[in-house]
Coordinates of C-alpha atoms in Angstrom, one line a residue:
Chain A
M28 CA 10.9 -11.1 -20.5
Q29 CA 8.4 -13.6 -22.0
D30 CA 9.2 -16.8 -20.1
P31 CA 7.6 -16.6 -16.7
R32 CA 9.8 -19.3 -15.3
L33 CA 13.0 -17.4 -16.1
R34 CA 11.4 -14.2 -14.9
L35 CA 10.6 -15.8 -11.5
L36 CA 14.1 -17.3 -11.3
S37 CA 15.7 -13.9 -12.0
T38 CA 13.5 -12.1 -9.6
V39 CA 14.1 -14.6 -6.8
V40 CA 17.9 -14.7 -7.3
L41 CA 18.3 -11.0 -7.6
S42 CA 16.0 -10.2 -4.7
L43 CA 17.9 -12.5 -2.4
A44 CA 21.2 -10.9 -3.6
A45 CA 19.8 -7.4 -3.1
F46 CA 18.4 -8.3 0.4
A47 CA 21.7 -10.0 1.5
S48 CA 24.1 -7.1 0.8
T49 CA 24.4 -3.6 -0.5
M50 CA 26.8 -4.9 -3.2
G51 CA 24.1 -7.4 -4.2
A52 CA 21.6 -4.6 -4.4
V53 CA 23.9 -2.5 -6.6
V54 CA 24.4 -5.5 -8.9
A55 CA 20.7 -6.2 -9.0
L56 CA 20.0 -2.5 -9.8
V57 CA 22.5 -2.6 -12.7
W58 CA 20.7 -5.7 -14.0
W59 CA 17.3 -4.0 -13.6
L60 CA 18.6 -1.0 -15.6
V61 CA 19.9 -3.2 -18.4
F62 CA 17.3 -5.9 -18.8
T63 CA 13.9 -4.3 -17.8
P64 CA 11.8 -1.5 -19.3
R65 CA 12.8 0.5 -16.2
T66 CA 10.3 3.4 -15.7
K67 CA 7.6 1.5 -17.7
A68 CA 7.7 -1.2 -15.1
L69 CA 7.2 1.0 -12.1
P70 CA 4.0 1.3 -10.0
R71 CA 1.9 4.5 -10.2
P72 CA 3.7 7.5 -8.7
G73 CA 1.5 7.6 -5.7
V74 CA 2.0 4.0 -4.8
L75 CA 5.8 4.2 -5.5
F76 CA 6.1 7.3 -3.3
S77 CA 4.1 5.7 -0.4
L78 CA 6.1 2.4 -0.5
T79 CA 9.4 4.3 -0.8
A80 CA 8.4 6.6 2.1
M81 CA 7.6 3.6 4.3
I82 CA 11.1 2.1 3.5
A83 CA 12.7 5.5 4.2
L84 CA 10.9 5.8 7.5
T85 CA 12.1 2.3 8.6
A86 CA 15.6 3.1 7.4
L87 CA 15.6 6.3 9.4
V88 CA 14.5 4.5 12.5
S89 CA 17.2 1.9 11.9
A90 CA 19.9 4.6 11.4
W91 CA 18.7 6.4 14.5
G92 CA 19.1 3.2 16.5
G93 CA 22.7 2.8 15.2
G94 CA 21.7 0.2 12.5
P95 CA 22.6 0.2 8.8
G96 CA 19.8 2.6 7.7
L97 CA 21.3 3.6 4.3
S98 CA 22.1 0.1 3.4
Y99 CA 18.6 -1.1 4.3
F100 CA 17.1 1.7 2.2
I101 CA 19.2 0.8 -0.9
R102 CA 18.5 -2.9 -0.5
M103 CA 14.8 -2.6 0.0
V104 CA 14.3 -0.1 -2.8
V105 CA 16.0 -2.4 -5.2
V106 CA 13.8 -5.3 -4.0
L107 CA 10.8 -3.1 -4.6
L108 CA 12.0 -2.3 -8.1
L109 CA 12.4 -6.0 -8.9
A110 CA 9.0 -6.9 -7.4
A111 CA 7.3 -4.0 -9.4
W112 CA 8.9 -5.3 -12.6
A113 CA 7.9 -8.9 -12.0
Y114 CA 4.3 -7.9 -11.1
T115 CA 4.0 -5.6 -14.2
E116 CA 5.3 -8.3 -16.6
T117 CA 3.1 -11.1 -15.1
E118 CA 0.1 -12.0 -17.2
E119 CA -3.0 -13.8 -16.0
G120 CA -2.5 -17.6 -15.7
E121 CA 1.3 -17.4 -15.8
V122 CA 1.8 -18.1 -12.1
L123 CA -0.5 -21.1 -12.2
A124 CA 1.4 -22.4 -15.3
V125 CA 4.8 -22.0 -13.6
A126 CA 3.5 -23.7 -10.4
V127 CA 2.1 -26.6 -12.2
W128 CA 5.3 -26.9 -14.3
A129 CA 7.4 -26.9 -11.2
L130 CA 5.4 -28.8 -8.7
G131 CA 2.9 -30.9 -10.6
K132 CA -0.9 -31.1 -10.9
R133 CA -1.8 -31.4 -7.3
I134 CA 0.4 -29.3 -5.0
G135 CA 1.5 -27.1 -7.9
F136 CA -2.0 -26.4 -9.0
E137 CA -3.1 -25.6 -5.5
I138 CA -0.2 -23.2 -4.9
G139 CA -0.6 -21.7 -8.4
L140 CA -4.4 -21.2 -7.9
I141 CA -3.9 -19.5 -4.5
A142 CA -1.2 -17.2 -6.0
E143 CA -3.4 -16.3 -9.0
M144 CA -6.3 -15.5 -6.7
G145 CA -3.9 -13.3 -4.7
L146 CA -2.7 -11.4 -7.7
T147 CA -6.3 -10.9 -8.9
G148 CA -7.1 -9.7 -5.4
L149 CA -4.4 -7.0 -5.8
L150 CA -6.0 -5.8 -9.0
V151 CA -9.4 -5.8 -7.4
I152 CA -8.2 -3.8 -4.4
R153 CA -6.7 -1.2 -6.8
Q154 CA -10.0 -0.8 -8.6
E155 CA -11.8 -0.6 -5.3
I156 CA -9.5 2.1 -4.0
D157 CA -10.2 4.1 -7.2
Q158 CA -14.0 3.6 -6.7
A159 CA -13.7 4.7 -3.1
R160 CA -11.8 7.8 -4.2
V161 CA -14.7 8.6 -6.6
A162 CA -17.3 7.9 -3.9
L163 CA -15.5 10.2 -1.4
A164 CA -15.2 12.9 -4.1
L165 CA -18.9 12.7 -4.8
K166 CA -19.7 13.0 -1.1
G167 CA -17.3 15.9 -0.8
I168 CA -15.2 14.1 1.8
P169 CA -11.5 15.1 1.6
I170 CA -9.1 12.1 1.6
G171 CA -7.4 12.1 4.9
A172 CA -6.8 10.1 8.1
R173 CA -10.5 10.2 9.0
S174 CA -11.6 8.8 5.7
I175 CA -8.8 6.3 5.2
V176 CA -9.6 4.2 8.2
P177 CA -13.2 3.3 7.3
I178 CA -12.2 2.8 3.7
A179 CA -9.4 0.4 4.8
V180 CA -11.9 -1.5 7.0
L181 CA -14.3 -1.7 4.1
L182 CA -11.6 -3.0 1.7
I183 CA -10.5 -5.7 4.1
V184 CA -14.1 -6.8 4.8
T185 CA -14.9 -6.8 1.0
Q186 CA -11.8 -8.9 0.3
I187 CA -12.7 -11.5 3.0
R188 CA -16.2 -11.7 1.7
R189 CA -14.9 -12.1 -1.9
A190 CA -12.5 -14.9 -0.8
D191 CA -15.4 -16.7 0.8
E192 CA -17.5 -16.3 -2.3
V193 CA -14.7 -17.7 -4.5
A194 CA -14.2 -20.6 -2.2
R195 CA -18.0 -21.4 -2.3
L196 CA -17.9 -21.1 -6.1
L197 CA -15.0 -23.6 -6.3
V198 CA -16.9 -26.0 -4.1
V199 CA -20.1 -25.6 -6.2
R200 CA -18.2 -26.3 -9.3
G201 CA -16.8 -29.5 -7.8
Y202 CA -13.3 -28.4 -7.1
A203 CA -11.5 -30.6 -4.6
L204 CA -7.7 -30.8 -5.0
G205 CA -5.4 -30.1 -8.0
G206 CA -6.3 -29.8 -11.6
R207 CA -5.0 -30.3 -15.1
I208 CA -3.5 -27.7 -17.3
C209 CA -0.9 -28.0 -20.0
P210 CA 1.5 -25.0 -19.5
R211 CA 3.2 -23.7 -22.6
F212 CA 6.0 -21.2 -22.4
R213 CA 7.7 -19.0 -25.0
T214 CA 11.4 -18.4 -24.4
D215 CA 13.1 -15.5 -26.2
P216 CA 17.0 -15.7 -26.5
R217 CA 17.1 -12.4 -24.6
D218 CA 15.3 -14.1 -21.8
I219 CA 18.1 -16.7 -21.4
L220 CA 20.7 -14.0 -21.6
A221 CA 18.9 -12.0 -18.9
S222 CA 18.3 -14.9 -16.6
V223 CA 21.8 -16.3 -16.9
S224 CA 23.2 -12.9 -16.1
A225 CA 20.9 -12.6 -13.1
V226 CA 22.1 -16.0 -11.8
I227 CA 25.8 -15.2 -12.3
L228 CA 25.5 -11.7 -10.8
G229 CA 23.5 -13.1 -7.9
L230 CA 26.0 -15.8 -7.2
L231 CA 29.0 -13.4 -7.5
S232 CA 27.4 -10.9 -5.1
C233 CA 26.6 -13.6 -2.5
F234 CA 30.0 -15.4 -2.5
P235 CA 33.2 -13.9 -1.3
V236 CA 34.7 -13.4 -4.8
R237 CA 38.1 -12.2 -3.5
D238 CA 38.6 -15.6 -1.8
V239 CA 37.8 -17.4 -5.0
F240 CA 40.4 -15.5 -6.9
I241 CA 43.0 -16.1 -4.2
L242 CA 42.3 -19.9 -4.5
L243 CA 42.6 -19.7 -8.3
G244 CA 45.9 -17.8 -8.0
Chain B
M27 CA -28.6 27.7 -14.5
R28 CA -27.3 25.6 -17.5
V29 CA -24.6 23.2 -18.6
E30 CA -23.2 23.7 -22.0
L31 CA -21.2 21.0 -24.0
E32 CA -19.0 22.5 -26.7
D33 CA -17.7 20.0 -29.2
L34 CA -17.0 17.5 -26.5
L35 CA -14.6 14.7 -27.6
L36 CA -13.2 11.8 -25.5
S37 CA -11.4 8.8 -27.0
R38 CA -10.7 5.6 -25.0
G39 CA -9.3 2.8 -27.2
P40 CA -11.7 2.2 -30.0
F41 CA -14.5 4.1 -28.3
T42 CA -15.0 7.8 -29.1
L43 CA -17.6 10.0 -27.5
R44 CA -18.8 13.2 -29.1
G45 CA -21.4 15.7 -28.1
S46 CA -22.6 19.3 -28.1
G47 CA -25.7 20.9 -26.6
T48 CA -27.1 22.7 -23.6
F49 CA -28.8 21.2 -20.6
E50 CA -31.2 23.9 -19.3
E51 CA -33.1 23.7 -16.0
G52 CA -35.5 20.8 -15.8
V53 CA -35.5 17.0 -16.3
H54 CA -33.5 15.6 -19.2
L55 CA -33.5 12.0 -20.3
V56 CA -30.4 10.7 -22.1
S57 CA -31.4 7.3 -23.5
G58 CA -29.4 4.8 -25.4
A59 CA -28.4 1.1 -25.5
V60 CA -26.1 -0.5 -23.0
G61 CA -22.5 0.5 -24.0
S62 CA -23.5 3.5 -26.0
G63 CA -21.5 5.9 -23.8
K64 CA -24.1 7.2 -21.3
S65 CA -22.0 6.4 -18.2
T66 CA -18.9 8.0 -19.8
L67 CA -20.9 11.1 -20.5
A68 CA -22.2 11.2 -16.9
L69 CA -18.6 10.9 -15.6
L70 CA -17.5 13.7 -17.9
L71 CA -20.4 16.0 -16.8
A72 CA -19.5 15.2 -13.1
G73 CA -15.9 16.2 -13.7
L74 CA -14.6 12.7 -12.9
L75 CA -13.3 12.3 -16.5
H76 CA -11.7 15.0 -18.6
P77 CA -12.5 15.4 -22.3
G78 CA -9.7 15.1 -24.9
S79 CA -11.0 18.3 -26.4
G80 CA -14.0 20.6 -26.2
A81 CA -15.4 22.1 -23.1
I82 CA -18.1 21.7 -20.4
R83 CA -19.3 25.0 -19.1
R84 CA -21.5 25.2 -16.0
Q85 CA -23.4 28.5 -15.5
G86 CA -25.0 29.1 -12.1
V87 CA -24.3 25.5 -11.0
S88 CA -22.9 25.6 -7.5
S89 CA -23.3 21.9 -6.6
T90 CA -23.1 18.7 -8.6
L91 CA -23.8 15.1 -7.7
L92 CA -23.7 11.9 -9.7
L93 CA -25.5 8.7 -8.8
L94 CA -23.3 5.9 -10.0
Q95 CA -24.8 3.0 -11.9
F96 CA -23.7 0.5 -9.3
P97 CA -24.8 1.6 -5.8
E98 CA -22.1 -0.4 -4.0
Y99 CA -19.5 2.0 -5.6
H100 CA -20.9 4.7 -3.3
V101 CA -20.4 2.8 -0.1
T102 CA -17.7 4.1 2.2
S103 CA -19.0 3.2 5.7
P104 CA -19.5 0.0 7.6
T105 CA -23.2 0.4 8.6
V106 CA -26.3 1.7 6.8
A107 CA -26.8 4.5 9.2
E108 CA -23.1 5.6 9.0
E109 CA -23.3 5.4 5.2
A110 CA -26.3 7.8 5.3
G111 CA -24.3 10.1 7.7
S112 CA -21.3 10.0 5.3
W113 CA -23.5 12.0 2.8
G114 CA -23.8 14.8 5.4
L115 CA -27.4 13.9 6.1
V116 CA -29.4 12.9 9.2
P117 CA -29.4 9.1 9.1
D118 CA -32.9 8.7 10.5
D119 CA -34.4 10.9 7.8
V120 CA -32.6 9.1 5.0
L121 CA -33.5 5.6 6.3
A122 CA -37.2 6.7 6.6
R123 CA -37.2 8.0 3.0
A124 CA -35.5 4.8 1.7
D125 CA -37.9 2.5 3.7
L126 CA -35.0 1.1 5.6
A127 CA -35.8 2.5 9.1
D128 CA -35.0 -0.8 10.9
R129 CA -31.8 -1.5 9.0
G130 CA -29.5 1.2 10.4
D131 CA -27.1 -1.1 12.1
D132 CA -26.8 -3.5 9.1
D133 CA -23.8 -3.8 6.9
P134 CA -24.6 -1.9 3.6
F135 CA -23.4 -5.0 1.7
H136 CA -26.0 -7.1 3.5
L137 CA -28.8 -5.1 1.9
S138 CA -30.1 -6.4 -1.4
R139 CA -29.0 -4.4 -4.4
G140 CA -32.4 -2.9 -4.7
E141 CA -32.4 -1.8 -1.1
L142 CA -28.9 -0.3 -1.5
K143 CA -30.1 1.5 -4.6
R144 CA -33.0 3.0 -2.6
L145 CA -30.6 4.1 0.1
I146 CA -28.2 5.8 -2.3
L147 CA -31.1 7.3 -4.3
A148 CA -32.6 8.8 -1.1
C149 CA -29.1 10.2 -0.2
T150 CA -28.6 11.9 -3.6
F151 CA -32.1 13.4 -3.7
M152 CA -31.8 14.7 -0.1
R153 CA -28.5 16.4 -0.9
D154 CA -30.5 18.3 -3.5
P155 CA -27.7 19.6 -5.7
D156 CA -28.1 22.1 -8.5
L157 CA -27.0 19.5 -11.1
L158 CA -28.1 16.0 -10.3
M159 CA -27.1 13.2 -12.7
L160 CA -28.6 9.8 -12.3
D161 CA -26.9 7.0 -14.1
E162 CA -29.3 4.1 -14.6
P163 CA -31.4 5.1 -11.5
F164 CA -34.0 2.4 -12.2
S165 CA -31.7 -0.6 -12.5
S166 CA -32.1 -3.2 -9.7
L167 CA -35.4 -1.6 -8.6
D168 CA -38.7 -3.4 -8.6
C169 CA -41.8 -1.8 -10.2
A170 CA -43.0 0.0 -7.1
A171 CA -39.5 1.4 -6.3
K172 CA -39.1 2.6 -9.9
Q173 CA -42.4 4.5 -9.6
K174 CA -41.2 6.0 -6.3
A175 CA -37.9 7.0 -8.0
C176 CA -40.0 8.6 -10.8
R177 CA -42.0 10.6 -8.2
M178 CA -38.8 11.8 -6.5
I179 CA -37.5 13.0 -9.9
E180 CA -40.7 14.8 -10.8
E181 CA -41.0 16.4 -7.3
R182 CA -37.5 17.8 -7.3
G183 CA -38.8 20.9 -8.9
R184 CA -35.5 22.8 -9.2
G185 CA -32.1 22.6 -10.8
I186 CA -31.0 20.4 -13.7
T187 CA -31.7 16.7 -13.5
I188 CA -30.1 14.4 -16.1
I189 CA -31.2 10.8 -16.2
F190 CA -29.0 8.4 -18.1
S191 CA -31.0 5.3 -18.7
H192 CA -32.0 2.5 -21.1
E193 CA -35.2 1.9 -19.1
R194 CA -38.2 1.4 -21.4
A195 CA -41.0 0.6 -19.1
V196 CA -41.3 3.0 -16.1
L197 CA -40.2 6.5 -16.9
P198 CA -40.8 9.9 -15.2
R199 CA -42.2 13.1 -16.8
V200 CA -39.3 14.8 -18.5
D201 CA -38.6 18.2 -20.2
A202 CA -36.1 17.1 -22.9
I203 CA -34.9 14.0 -24.6
W204 CA -31.4 13.2 -25.8
E205 CA -30.1 10.1 -27.5
M206 CA -26.8 8.4 -27.2
E207 CA -25.8 6.0 -30.0
G208 CA -22.3 4.7 -30.7
G209 CA -20.8 7.5 -28.5
I210 CA -22.6 10.3 -30.4
L211 CA -24.9 12.5 -28.3
T212 CA -27.9 13.9 -30.1
A213 CA -30.3 16.5 -28.7
L214 CA -33.8 15.7 -29.8
G215 CA -35.3 18.7 -28.1
N216 CA -38.1 19.4 -25.7
V217 CA -41.1 17.2 -25.0
P218 CA -43.6 16.7 -26.5
G219 CA -42.0 17.8 -29.8
A220 CA -39.1 15.4 -29.4
I221 CA -41.2 12.3 -28.8
P222 CA -41.8 11.4 -32.5
R223 CA -38.1 11.7 -33.3
W224 CA -37.1 9.4 -30.4
R225 CA -35.7 6.2 -31.8
H226 CA -35.3 4.5 -28.4
A227 CA -38.9 5.3 -27.4
P228 CA -40.5 2.6 -25.2
P229 CA -43.0 0.2 -27.0
Y230 CA -46.1 1.9 -25.5
L231 CA -45.1 5.3 -26.9
A232 CA -44.2 3.8 -30.3
Y233 CA -47.7 2.1 -30.2
A234 CA -49.4 5.4 -29.4
L235 CA -47.5 7.2 -32.1
D236 CA -48.4 4.4 -34.6
R237 CA -52.1 4.9 -33.8
G238 CA -51.7 8.6 -34.6
A239 CA -51.8 9.7 -30.9
R240 CA -49.6 12.6 -29.7
P241 CA -48.6 11.9 -26.1
E242 CA -47.8 15.0 -24.0
N243 CA -45.0 13.3 -22.2
I244 CA -43.2 9.9 -22.1
R245 CA -44.9 8.1 -19.2
L246 CA -47.3 5.2 -19.8
E247 CA -50.2 7.2 -18.6
D248 CA -49.3 10.0 -21.1
A249 CA -49.5 7.4 -23.9
R250 CA -52.8 6.1 -22.6
E251 CA -54.3 9.6 -22.3
A252 CA -53.2 10.4 -25.8
I253 CA -54.8 7.2 -27.2
C254 CA -58.0 8.0 -25.3
R255 CA -58.1 11.5 -26.7
I256 CA -58.0 10.3 -30.3
Q257 CA -60.5 7.5 -29.6
G258 CA -62.9 10.0 -28.0

């Protein structure tokens, strides 16, 4: 999907639908299968496995306590698939462009800039995890519970330090509030079809459709 | 002890690395411009990248270590002393060798890049592996630290040491020279025979060769001695 505005709309609507009910999750999963590149939009196997395992663990705890464990698992996995697709498709600068288009040059620019920095931070963390893996391998330290804790602390400290450096850089460059960009978007006819489908499916899964048909009858 | 490269080939986008040859015991210098593929070759030799085709055969090499170009990529601990300890070394010994004896409790990222490089260099040399690869070991170091790094390389006295560097001012005594250009690795042979064929030779060596001198090795003092010899 080329238009980031429609991508964001589809992601939000379908994520809400998936989170709200199991039926919504099934509908969102069907949409994901039809309109996304599916496996090409998944995170790396290790990341996908870890995230799915975390969801499964929470679902198990929920089920053990008498909660809707299976439903939770299905709903959260679908939300994860949608988030992975949206993240994979998002290109640099798109979030800023959408925020400015939606909320203007002041608040929109601020929110967009923060979101862009957050996304860049995710990319940097991924690179730093790879570097840490190489460093551990060179030192002959096996990756395990004992090595993960100091690495996690190091990553957090590095991220805080980087955020501070970026903030100082913005101040040095005279950044105060807001900014001016001219967002341009390309909309493919398939984007419109996908997003309209997402909205319709999202609404149908949220509203009690049976009642609507009774009213019509 | 030797490392053999057999028709090594690695392609990444438009970049292709090719190389063949044998690294025997001693100090090898792989020189080349920035972006020529030196770091990629170092990662291949360390087993951190895998070639598309060809093979790397290590004979009699039981331990391998690569010093990464950027010292911060090695850091996995929150203090300088713990970082030294994470290499399986006694922190006090490492800190003394790196001239950082009073910095043990500091955050490694509060060291200057040169200090951090000294720390990681000290760790790699004290681990004393059979195959030691140093990717740009002189970058971020001042002149005195570069000379100290040269001494550590020369004093190692065992195993295979491969230096990947574009440094052209302060160099250690080496046994063989290799060139990397546009991803192609070329073995120039042993020193001193390889020196006249070395296209990336530092200016002082080129000057000595132009004057008809034949330096015994690649250090500045070797060029000076060679010039003195021909001038009587």
